XYZ file of C-alpha atoms in Angstrom:
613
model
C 112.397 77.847 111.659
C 114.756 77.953 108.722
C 115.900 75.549 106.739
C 118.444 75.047 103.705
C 117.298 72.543 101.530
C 119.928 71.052 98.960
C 117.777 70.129 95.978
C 119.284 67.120 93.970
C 119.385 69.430 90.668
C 120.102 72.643 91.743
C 117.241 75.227 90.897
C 118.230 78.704 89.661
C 116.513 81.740 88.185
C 116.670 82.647 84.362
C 119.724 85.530 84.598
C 118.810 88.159 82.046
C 120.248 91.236 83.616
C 123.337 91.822 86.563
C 125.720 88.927 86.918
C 128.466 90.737 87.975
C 129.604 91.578 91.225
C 130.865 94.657 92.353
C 131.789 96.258 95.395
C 129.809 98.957 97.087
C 130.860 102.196 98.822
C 131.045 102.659 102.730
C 128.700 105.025 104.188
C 130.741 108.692 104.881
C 129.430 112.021 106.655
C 130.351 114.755 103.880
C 129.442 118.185 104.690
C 130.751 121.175 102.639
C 129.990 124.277 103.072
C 129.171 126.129 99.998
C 128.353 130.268 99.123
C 124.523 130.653 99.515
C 122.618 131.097 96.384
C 119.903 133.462 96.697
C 117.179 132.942 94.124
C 115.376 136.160 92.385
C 111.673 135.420 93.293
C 108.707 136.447 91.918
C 105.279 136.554 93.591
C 102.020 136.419 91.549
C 98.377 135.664 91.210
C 97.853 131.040 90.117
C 97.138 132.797 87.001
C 99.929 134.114 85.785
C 102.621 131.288 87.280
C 105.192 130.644 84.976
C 106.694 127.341 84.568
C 108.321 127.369 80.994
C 110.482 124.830 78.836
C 113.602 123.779 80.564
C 116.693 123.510 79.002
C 119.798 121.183 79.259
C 122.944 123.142 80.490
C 124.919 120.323 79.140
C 124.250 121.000 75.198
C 121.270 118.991 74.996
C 122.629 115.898 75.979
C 121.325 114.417 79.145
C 118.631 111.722 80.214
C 116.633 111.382 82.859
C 116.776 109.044 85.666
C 114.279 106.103 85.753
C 110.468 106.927 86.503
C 109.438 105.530 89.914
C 112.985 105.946 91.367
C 113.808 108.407 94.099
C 116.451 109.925 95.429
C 118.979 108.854 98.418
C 118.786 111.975 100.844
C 121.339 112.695 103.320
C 119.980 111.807 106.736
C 119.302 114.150 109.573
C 123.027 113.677 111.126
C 123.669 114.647 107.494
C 125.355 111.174 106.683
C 125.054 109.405 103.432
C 126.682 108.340 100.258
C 129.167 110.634 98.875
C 127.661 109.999 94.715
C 124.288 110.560 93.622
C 122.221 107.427 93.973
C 118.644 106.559 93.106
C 116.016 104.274 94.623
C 114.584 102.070 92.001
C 112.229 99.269 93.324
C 114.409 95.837 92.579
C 112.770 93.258 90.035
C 111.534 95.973 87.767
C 112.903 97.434 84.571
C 114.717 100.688 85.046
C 114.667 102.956 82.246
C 116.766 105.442 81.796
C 115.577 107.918 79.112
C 117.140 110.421 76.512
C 115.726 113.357 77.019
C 117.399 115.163 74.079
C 116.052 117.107 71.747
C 118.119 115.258 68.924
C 119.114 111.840 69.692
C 120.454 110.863 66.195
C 123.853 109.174 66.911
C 123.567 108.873 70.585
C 125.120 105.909 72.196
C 125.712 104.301 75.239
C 128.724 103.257 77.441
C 129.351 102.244 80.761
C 132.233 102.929 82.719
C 133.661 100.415 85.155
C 136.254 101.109 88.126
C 138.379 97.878 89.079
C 138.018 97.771 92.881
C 141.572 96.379 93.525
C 143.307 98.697 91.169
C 140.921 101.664 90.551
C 141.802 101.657 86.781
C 138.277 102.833 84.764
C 137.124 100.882 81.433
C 134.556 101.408 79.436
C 132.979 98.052 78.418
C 129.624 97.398 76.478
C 126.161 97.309 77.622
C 125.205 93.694 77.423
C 129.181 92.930 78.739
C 127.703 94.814 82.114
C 123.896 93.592 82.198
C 122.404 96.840 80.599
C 120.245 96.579 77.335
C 119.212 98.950 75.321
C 114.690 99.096 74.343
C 113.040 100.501 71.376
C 113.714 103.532 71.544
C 116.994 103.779 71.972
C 117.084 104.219 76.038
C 119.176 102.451 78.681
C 117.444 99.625 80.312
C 118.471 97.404 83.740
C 116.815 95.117 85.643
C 118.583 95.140 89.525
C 118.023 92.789 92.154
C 118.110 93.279 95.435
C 120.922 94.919 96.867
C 122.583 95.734 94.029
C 124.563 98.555 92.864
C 125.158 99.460 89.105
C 127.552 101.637 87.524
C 125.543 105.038 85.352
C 125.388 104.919 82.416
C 127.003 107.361 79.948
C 125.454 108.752 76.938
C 127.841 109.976 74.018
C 126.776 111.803 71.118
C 127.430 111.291 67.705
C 131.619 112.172 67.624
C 132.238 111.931 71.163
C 132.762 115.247 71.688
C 130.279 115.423 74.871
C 128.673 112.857 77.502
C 126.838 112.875 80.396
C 125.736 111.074 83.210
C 124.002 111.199 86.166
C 126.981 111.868 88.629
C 127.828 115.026 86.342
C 125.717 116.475 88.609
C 126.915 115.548 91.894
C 128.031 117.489 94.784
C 130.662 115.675 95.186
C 131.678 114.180 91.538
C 135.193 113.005 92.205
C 134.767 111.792 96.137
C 135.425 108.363 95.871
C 135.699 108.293 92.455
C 135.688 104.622 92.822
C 131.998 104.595 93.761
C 131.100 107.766 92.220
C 129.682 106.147 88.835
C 126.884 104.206 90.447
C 123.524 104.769 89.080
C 121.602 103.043 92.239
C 121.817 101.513 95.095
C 118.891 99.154 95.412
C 117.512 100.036 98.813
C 115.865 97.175 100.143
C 117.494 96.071 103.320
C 115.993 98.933 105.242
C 114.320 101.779 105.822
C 115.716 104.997 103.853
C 115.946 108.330 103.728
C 114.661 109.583 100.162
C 113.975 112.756 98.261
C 112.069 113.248 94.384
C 115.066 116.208 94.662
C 118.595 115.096 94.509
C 119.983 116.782 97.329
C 123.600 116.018 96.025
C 123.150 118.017 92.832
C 124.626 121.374 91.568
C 123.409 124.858 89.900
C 125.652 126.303 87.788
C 125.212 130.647 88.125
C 126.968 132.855 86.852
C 130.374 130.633 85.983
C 129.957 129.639 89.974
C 129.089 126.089 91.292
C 126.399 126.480 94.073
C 124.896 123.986 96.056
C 120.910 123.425 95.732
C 119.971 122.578 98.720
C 120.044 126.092 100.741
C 117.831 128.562 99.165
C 116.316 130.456 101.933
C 114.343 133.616 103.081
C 111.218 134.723 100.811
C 108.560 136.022 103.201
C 109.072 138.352 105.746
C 110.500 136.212 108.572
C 113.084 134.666 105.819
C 111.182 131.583 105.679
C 110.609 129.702 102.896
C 107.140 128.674 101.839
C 106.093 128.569 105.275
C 105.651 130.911 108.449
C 105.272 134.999 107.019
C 103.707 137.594 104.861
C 104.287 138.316 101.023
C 103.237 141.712 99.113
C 101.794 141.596 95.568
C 99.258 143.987 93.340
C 96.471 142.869 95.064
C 98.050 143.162 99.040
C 99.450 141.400 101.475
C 98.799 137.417 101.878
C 99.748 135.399 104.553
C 101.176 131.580 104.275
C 99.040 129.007 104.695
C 100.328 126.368 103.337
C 102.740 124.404 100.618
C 102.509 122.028 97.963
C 104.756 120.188 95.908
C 104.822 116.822 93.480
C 106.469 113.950 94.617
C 106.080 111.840 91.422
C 104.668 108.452 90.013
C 105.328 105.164 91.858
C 105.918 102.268 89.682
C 105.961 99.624 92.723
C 104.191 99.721 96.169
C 106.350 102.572 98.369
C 106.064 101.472 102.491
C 106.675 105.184 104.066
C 106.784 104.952 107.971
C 107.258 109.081 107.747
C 107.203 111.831 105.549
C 110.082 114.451 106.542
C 110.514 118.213 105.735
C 113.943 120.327 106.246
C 112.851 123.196 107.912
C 114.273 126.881 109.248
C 112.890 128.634 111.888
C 113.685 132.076 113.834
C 112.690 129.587 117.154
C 113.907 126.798 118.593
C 110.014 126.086 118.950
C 109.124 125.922 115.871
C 105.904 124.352 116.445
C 104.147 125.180 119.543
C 102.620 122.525 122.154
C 99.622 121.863 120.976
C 99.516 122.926 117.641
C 99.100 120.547 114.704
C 100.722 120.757 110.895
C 98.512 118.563 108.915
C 100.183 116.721 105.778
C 97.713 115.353 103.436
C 98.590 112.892 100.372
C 97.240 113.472 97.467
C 96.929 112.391 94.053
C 98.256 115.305 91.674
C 96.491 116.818 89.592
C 97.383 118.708 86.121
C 96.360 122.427 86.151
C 97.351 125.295 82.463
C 97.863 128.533 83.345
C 96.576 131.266 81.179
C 99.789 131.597 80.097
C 99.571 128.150 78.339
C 102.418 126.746 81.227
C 101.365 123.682 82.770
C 101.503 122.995 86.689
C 100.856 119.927 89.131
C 99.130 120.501 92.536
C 97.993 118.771 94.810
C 94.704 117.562 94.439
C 92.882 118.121 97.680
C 89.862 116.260 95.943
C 91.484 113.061 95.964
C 93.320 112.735 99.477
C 94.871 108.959 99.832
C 96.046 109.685 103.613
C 96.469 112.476 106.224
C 99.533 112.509 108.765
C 100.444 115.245 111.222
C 103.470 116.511 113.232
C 103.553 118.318 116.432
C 106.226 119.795 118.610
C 107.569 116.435 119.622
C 107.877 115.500 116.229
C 110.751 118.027 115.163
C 114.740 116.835 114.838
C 117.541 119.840 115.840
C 116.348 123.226 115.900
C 118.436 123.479 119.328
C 122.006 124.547 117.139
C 121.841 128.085 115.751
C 122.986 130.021 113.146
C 123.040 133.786 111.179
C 121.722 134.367 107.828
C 120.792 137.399 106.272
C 121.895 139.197 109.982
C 119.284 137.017 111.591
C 119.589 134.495 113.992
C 117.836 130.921 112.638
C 117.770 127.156 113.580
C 117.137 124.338 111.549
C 116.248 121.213 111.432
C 113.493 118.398 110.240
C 109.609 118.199 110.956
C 108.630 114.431 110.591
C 104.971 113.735 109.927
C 103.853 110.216 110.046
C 99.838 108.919 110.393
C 98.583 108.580 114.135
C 96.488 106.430 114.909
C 94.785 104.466 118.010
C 97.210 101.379 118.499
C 97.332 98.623 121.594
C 99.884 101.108 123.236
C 97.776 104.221 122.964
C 98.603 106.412 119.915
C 101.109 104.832 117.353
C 102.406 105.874 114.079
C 100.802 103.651 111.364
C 102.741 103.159 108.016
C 101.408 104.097 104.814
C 101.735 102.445 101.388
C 101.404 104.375 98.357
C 100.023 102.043 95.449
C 102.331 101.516 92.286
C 101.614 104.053 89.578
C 100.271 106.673 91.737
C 101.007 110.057 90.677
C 101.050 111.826 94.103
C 101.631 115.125 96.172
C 101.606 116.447 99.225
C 99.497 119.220 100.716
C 101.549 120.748 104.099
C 98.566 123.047 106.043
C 98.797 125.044 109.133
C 101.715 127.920 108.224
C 99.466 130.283 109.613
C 98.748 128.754 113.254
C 99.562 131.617 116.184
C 103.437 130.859 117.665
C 104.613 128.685 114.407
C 107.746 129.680 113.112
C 108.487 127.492 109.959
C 109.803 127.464 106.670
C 110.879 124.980 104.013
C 114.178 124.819 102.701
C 114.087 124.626 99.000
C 116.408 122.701 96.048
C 117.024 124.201 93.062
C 116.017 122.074 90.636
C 118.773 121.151 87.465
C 116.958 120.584 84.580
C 118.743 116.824 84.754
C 116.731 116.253 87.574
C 114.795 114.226 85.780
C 111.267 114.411 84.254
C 109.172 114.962 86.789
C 111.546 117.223 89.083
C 108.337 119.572 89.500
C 108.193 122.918 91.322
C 106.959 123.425 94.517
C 104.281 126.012 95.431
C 103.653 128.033 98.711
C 100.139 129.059 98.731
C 98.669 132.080 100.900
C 94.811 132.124 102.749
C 93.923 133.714 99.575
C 94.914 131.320 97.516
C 97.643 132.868 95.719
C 100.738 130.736 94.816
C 103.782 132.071 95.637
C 106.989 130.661 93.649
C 110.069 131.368 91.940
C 111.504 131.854 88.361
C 114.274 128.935 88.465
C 112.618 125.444 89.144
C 112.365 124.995 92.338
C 111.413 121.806 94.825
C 110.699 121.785 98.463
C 113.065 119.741 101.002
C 110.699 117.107 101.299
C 111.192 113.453 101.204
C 110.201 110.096 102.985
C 111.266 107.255 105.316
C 110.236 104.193 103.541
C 111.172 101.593 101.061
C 110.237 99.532 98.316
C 109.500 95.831 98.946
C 108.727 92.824 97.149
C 107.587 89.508 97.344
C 106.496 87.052 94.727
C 105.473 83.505 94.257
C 107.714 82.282 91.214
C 106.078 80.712 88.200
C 109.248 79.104 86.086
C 112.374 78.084 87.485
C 115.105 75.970 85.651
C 117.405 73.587 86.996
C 121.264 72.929 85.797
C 120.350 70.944 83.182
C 118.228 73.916 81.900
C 115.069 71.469 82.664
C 111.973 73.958 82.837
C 109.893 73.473 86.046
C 106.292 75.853 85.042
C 102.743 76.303 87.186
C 105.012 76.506 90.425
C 102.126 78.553 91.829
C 99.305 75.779 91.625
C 99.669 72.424 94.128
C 97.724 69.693 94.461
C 96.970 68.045 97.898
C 95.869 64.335 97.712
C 92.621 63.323 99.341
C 94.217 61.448 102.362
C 95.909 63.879 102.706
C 100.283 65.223 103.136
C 102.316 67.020 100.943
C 100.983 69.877 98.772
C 103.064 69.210 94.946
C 103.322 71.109 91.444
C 102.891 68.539 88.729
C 106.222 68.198 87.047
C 107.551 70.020 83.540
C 105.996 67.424 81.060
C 102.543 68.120 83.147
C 102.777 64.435 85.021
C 103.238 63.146 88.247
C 106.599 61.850 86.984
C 108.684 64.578 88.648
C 106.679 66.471 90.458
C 108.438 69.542 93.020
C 107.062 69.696 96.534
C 108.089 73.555 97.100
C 106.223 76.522 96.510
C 109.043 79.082 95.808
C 109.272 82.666 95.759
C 111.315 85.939 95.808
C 111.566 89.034 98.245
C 113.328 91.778 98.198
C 115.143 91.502 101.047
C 116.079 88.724 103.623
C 113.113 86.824 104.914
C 114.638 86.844 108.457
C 116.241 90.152 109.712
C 119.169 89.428 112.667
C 116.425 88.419 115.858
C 115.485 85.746 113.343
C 111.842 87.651 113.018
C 110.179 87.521 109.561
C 110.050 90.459 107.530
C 107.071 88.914 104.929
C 103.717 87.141 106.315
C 101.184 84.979 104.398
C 97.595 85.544 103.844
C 94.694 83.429 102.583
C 91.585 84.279 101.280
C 88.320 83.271 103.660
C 85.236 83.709 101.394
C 84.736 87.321 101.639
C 87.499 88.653 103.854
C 91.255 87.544 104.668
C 93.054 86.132 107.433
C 96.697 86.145 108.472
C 98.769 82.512 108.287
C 97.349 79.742 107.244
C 93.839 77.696 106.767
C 93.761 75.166 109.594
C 93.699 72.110 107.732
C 96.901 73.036 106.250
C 100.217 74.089 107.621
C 104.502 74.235 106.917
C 105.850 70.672 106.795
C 107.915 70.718 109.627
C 107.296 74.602 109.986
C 109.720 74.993 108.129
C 110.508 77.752 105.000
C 113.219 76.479 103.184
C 116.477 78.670 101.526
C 116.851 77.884 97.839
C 119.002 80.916 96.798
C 119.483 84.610 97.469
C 116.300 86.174 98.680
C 114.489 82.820 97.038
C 112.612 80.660 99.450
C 110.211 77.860 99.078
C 107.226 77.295 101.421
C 106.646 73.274 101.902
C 102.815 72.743 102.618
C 101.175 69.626 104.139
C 97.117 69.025 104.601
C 94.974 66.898 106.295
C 92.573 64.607 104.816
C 89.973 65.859 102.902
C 86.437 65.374 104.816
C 83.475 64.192 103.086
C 81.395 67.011 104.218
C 84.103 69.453 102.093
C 81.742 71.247 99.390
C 82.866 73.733 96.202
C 80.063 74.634 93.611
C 81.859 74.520 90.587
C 80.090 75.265 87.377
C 76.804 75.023 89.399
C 77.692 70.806 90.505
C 78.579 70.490 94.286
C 81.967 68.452 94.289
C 83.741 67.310 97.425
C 86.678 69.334 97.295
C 88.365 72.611 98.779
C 91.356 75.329 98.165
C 93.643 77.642 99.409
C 94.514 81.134 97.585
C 97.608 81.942 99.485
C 98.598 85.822 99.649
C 102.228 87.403 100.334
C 102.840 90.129 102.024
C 105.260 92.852 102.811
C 106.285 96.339 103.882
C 103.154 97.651 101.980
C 103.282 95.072 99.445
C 101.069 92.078 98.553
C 101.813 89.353 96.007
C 100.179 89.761 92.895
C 99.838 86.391 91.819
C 98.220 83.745 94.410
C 99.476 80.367 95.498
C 96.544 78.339 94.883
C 96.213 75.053 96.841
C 93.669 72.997 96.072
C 92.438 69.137 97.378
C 89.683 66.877 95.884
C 87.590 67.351 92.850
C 88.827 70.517 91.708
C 91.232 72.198 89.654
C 93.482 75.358 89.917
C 91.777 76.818 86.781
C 87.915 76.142 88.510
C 89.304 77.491 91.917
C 90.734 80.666 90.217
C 87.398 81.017 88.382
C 85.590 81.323 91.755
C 87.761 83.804 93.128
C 87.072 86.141 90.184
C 83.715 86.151 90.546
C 84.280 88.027 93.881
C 82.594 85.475 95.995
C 86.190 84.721 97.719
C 87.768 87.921 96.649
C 90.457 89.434 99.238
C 88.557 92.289 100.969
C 92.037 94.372 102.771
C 89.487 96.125 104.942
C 87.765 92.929 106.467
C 91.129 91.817 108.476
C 90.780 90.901 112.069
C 92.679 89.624 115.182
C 90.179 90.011 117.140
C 91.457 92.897 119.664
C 94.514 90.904 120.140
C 97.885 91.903 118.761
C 100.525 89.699 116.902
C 103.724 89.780 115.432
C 103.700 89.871 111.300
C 104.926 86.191 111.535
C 101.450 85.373 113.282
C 102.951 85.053 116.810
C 100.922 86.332 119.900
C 103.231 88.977 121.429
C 102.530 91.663 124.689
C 102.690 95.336 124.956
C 106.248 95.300 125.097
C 107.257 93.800 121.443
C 109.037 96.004 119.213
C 108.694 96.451 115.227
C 105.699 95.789 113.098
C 102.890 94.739 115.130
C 99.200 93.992 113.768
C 96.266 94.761 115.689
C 92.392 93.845 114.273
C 94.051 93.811 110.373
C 96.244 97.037 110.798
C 100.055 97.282 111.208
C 101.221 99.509 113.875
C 105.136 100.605 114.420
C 106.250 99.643 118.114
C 109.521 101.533 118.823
């Protein structure tokens, strides 16, 4: 049940970054289409793969875009944002870095278009949120939702700049919209590539697209179904790997996606299986002294497949190269046993995970599948990597320009986090908002207030998410978790519960959870410091789409403190053990609720969350 609580002094967070609202573009369909550019390739032995020093086409003056974002991809009715946008995970730092060679004299600007009138102005960093770190790089910090205008980076006389959007397909549709760095996507599910599948190739004085490059084996496929001929023979595909990058926040993925081509409209036969294995990357020098990332099959974080009902299109043809083709997408996504039978089971890739993905099974009888490839601008950012196609043999097969594969996933970044500080009008500091006290008899859970007494004490445990903690049906998006000596358990301990059931609205995307407890029983025993005390506690977890609270809400009642109770958790003998969750065979809602067979969105099943479509 929600609830908007009006607090007599009206708590708000500290505002060091975006406090200025702007409008935000409409979603569009935009499809061009542009000549195809047909890369030279070369084919060669994983010792002798090139992969030299890129350069900036834009006289060494560009910067990357910030590590751990990714991409908005067009979707696969080819609808999306007109401007090149990135995912960056909301609450964190976004750094955008200059990658030049000489930065002496670079500067910064950002340019702002008036929504009413259009007019641009450039106006300071620090006027628009932006600061600048150490080092001389562009630094935000979005919330959710949020959209921010790119930065600009000048050199020394103002003779050149660049930005992100220089690279766009589409640099002056909507020119309104088209200087947004990000949209932070955190109100759903996404689309999203470590290729921008907006950007350009310049060749040859002509502007091509990159995200067409097609036909290097001998079916025209890309990385995928065919036969290549080197020195040594003739290898067949097998399979295709390619760097996806380095998380810097939890990433949910519900799918993993490939574009693909195919001379069928079949491209993967009943009963066959492509398996997709995540991996961590690994680092690999070339006897040439070039350094490449694979993946590393050694360290495999999760394994998802795709059959033949798992393709999009491949139904509306077309000619290339005098051949007739279809194309479409190839979703793979982790199967599982669920309450309905098999289910697709999200993933979560951990923040600061370098990972890759490993696509096997090219070389299956009746598959006919390639990948489409982006050409990779070398202000792609820093970790725009090249993909590889790899043959039975193990030979890599690649090309000269950089190159990724048409890969990308269908996930998001949450958050949610208990909130330490807050400050009311008066600039009062409230602190510890993450430890309560329960009296003995018993009632409502309280911090102890910001001179440490019981003087003015706040009743509300608050915290932050990253998106709404209701979507439209009124079903939670975020659960809570406590720990149980040794394992966890979903909701709540039973001798404490919601006042009133009740979550309360402070602000945007900032609730507060209002906890009452019975009276504490005399038989209620915590070894602290080796003396038995009558006392007990709470460490209260928060969860999301793949993400958990780092920080506990720790509840305790009797003769014990917060300090003593988070003592005992570190010494492991109530430490949160993920793969000890249980419902006992029966299957809930993430809010806790008891729901049938027919319930649709995130269900969980003994400790595992299942998709329900």
């Amino acid at each position: 049940m929600k609830k908007t609580l009006l607090l007599t002094a009206a708590l708000t967070l500290a505002a060091t970054g975006f406090a200025q609202k702007v409008d935000h573009s409409e979603k569009v369909q935009v499809k061009k289409a542009l000549p195809m550019l047909m890369i030279q390739r070369e084919i060669g032995n994983k010792d002798v793969v090139k992969n030299g020093p890129k350069k900036s086409v834009t006289n060494d003056l560009w910067y990357s875009r910030p590590e751990g974002s990714l991409w908005y991809s067009w979707n696969y009715e080819g609808r999306g944002y007109g401007p090149s946008l990135a995912v960056v995970p909301p609450y964190l730092d976004a750094v955008c870095t200059d990658e030049s060679a000489a930065k002496d004299g670079h500067n910064w600007m950002v340019k702002y278009v008036d929504s009413k009138t259009s007019a641009i102005t450039e106006i300071t960093f620090k006027e628009y949120g932006w600061e600048l770190n150490s080092d001389n790089d562009a630094v935000a910090t979005p919330g959710p939702g949020e959209w921010w205008n790119v930065p600009v980076l000048y050199n020394k006389d103002k003779s050149s700049s660049f930005s992100l959007t220089d690279m766009s397909l589409y640099p002056n549709y909507n020119s309104q919209y088209a200087t947004y760095l990000s949209r932070i996507i955190t109100d759903s599910v996404c689309m999203m590539t470590p290729i921008d599948d907006h950007a350009l190739e310049l060749y040859e004085g002509q502007i091509y697209s990159n995200s067409n490059v097609w036909g290097a084996l001998s079916t025209d496929n890309l990385y995928g179904t065919g036969t290549w001929t080197n020195s040594v023979g003739t290898q067949t595909s097998h399979a295709v790997t390619q760097r996806m990058g380095v998380t810097n926040s939890p990433l949910y993925i519900e799918r993993i996606f490939m574009k693909g081509v195919s001379s069928s409209k079949n491209p993967i036969p009943e009963g066959t299986t492509l398996t997709l294995k995540v991996c961590k990357t690994r680092q690999v020098t070339f006897n040439d002294g070039s350094i490449g990332y694979l993946a590393d099959e050694d360290n495999v974080l999760e394994v998802l497949t795709a059959e033949s009902a798992d393709t999009v299109d491949f139904q509306s043809s077309g000619t290339r190269n005098k051949k007739t083709i279809y194309d479409g997408y190839v979703l793979f996504s982790k199967k599982v046993d669920g309450p309905m039978g098999i289910e697709e089971e999200p993933i979560t890739i951990p923040a600061g995970t370098d990972w890759s993905i490993l696509i096997e099974g090219f070389d299956q009888d009746g598959v006919s599948l390639g990948l489409y490839g982006l050409t990779i601008p070398d202000e792609d950012g820093k970790y725009a990597n090249e993909g590889y196609g790899i043959s039975t043999d193990g030979y890599l097969l690649y090309y000269t320009s950089p190159m990724g594969l048409y890969v990308g996933v269908e996930g998001m970044y949450d958050y949610i986090e208990p909130v330490e500080t807050l400050y009311g009008e008066d600039d009062t500091e409230y602190t510890g908002l993450t430890n309560m006290v329960v009296p003995a008899e018993g009632g409502s859970a309280y911090t102890m207030g910001h001179e440490g007494t019981t003087d003015d004490i706040y009743t509300i445990a608050p915290f932050r998410t990253a998106v709404v903690y209701w979507d439209e049906d009124d079903v939670p998006n975020y659960d809570f978790m406590y720990d149980n000596e040794g394992g966890i358990e979903y909701g709540l301990p039973e001798w404490l519960s919601l006042t009133d059931d009740a979550i309360y609205e402070l602000g945007t995307n900032l609730y507060g959870l209002p906890f009452t407890a019975e009276a504490l029983p005399s038989d209620a025993k915590v070894t602290v410091n080796g003396e038995e005390r009558n006392a007990r506690f709470a460490a209260i977890t928060l969860t999301g789409r793949g993400y958990e609270s780092q920080t506990p809400i720790i509840i305790t009642q009797g003769n014990i403190t917060a300090a003593e109770a988070q003592a005992i958790i570190a010494t492991g003998i109530k430490g949160v053990q993920n793969d000890n969750k249980s419902t006992n065979g029966r299957t809930y809602s993430i809010s806790g609720q008891r729901v049938n067979k027919n319930f649709k969105g995130l269900v969980i099943k003994d400790g595992k969350k299942f998709i329900n479509k």
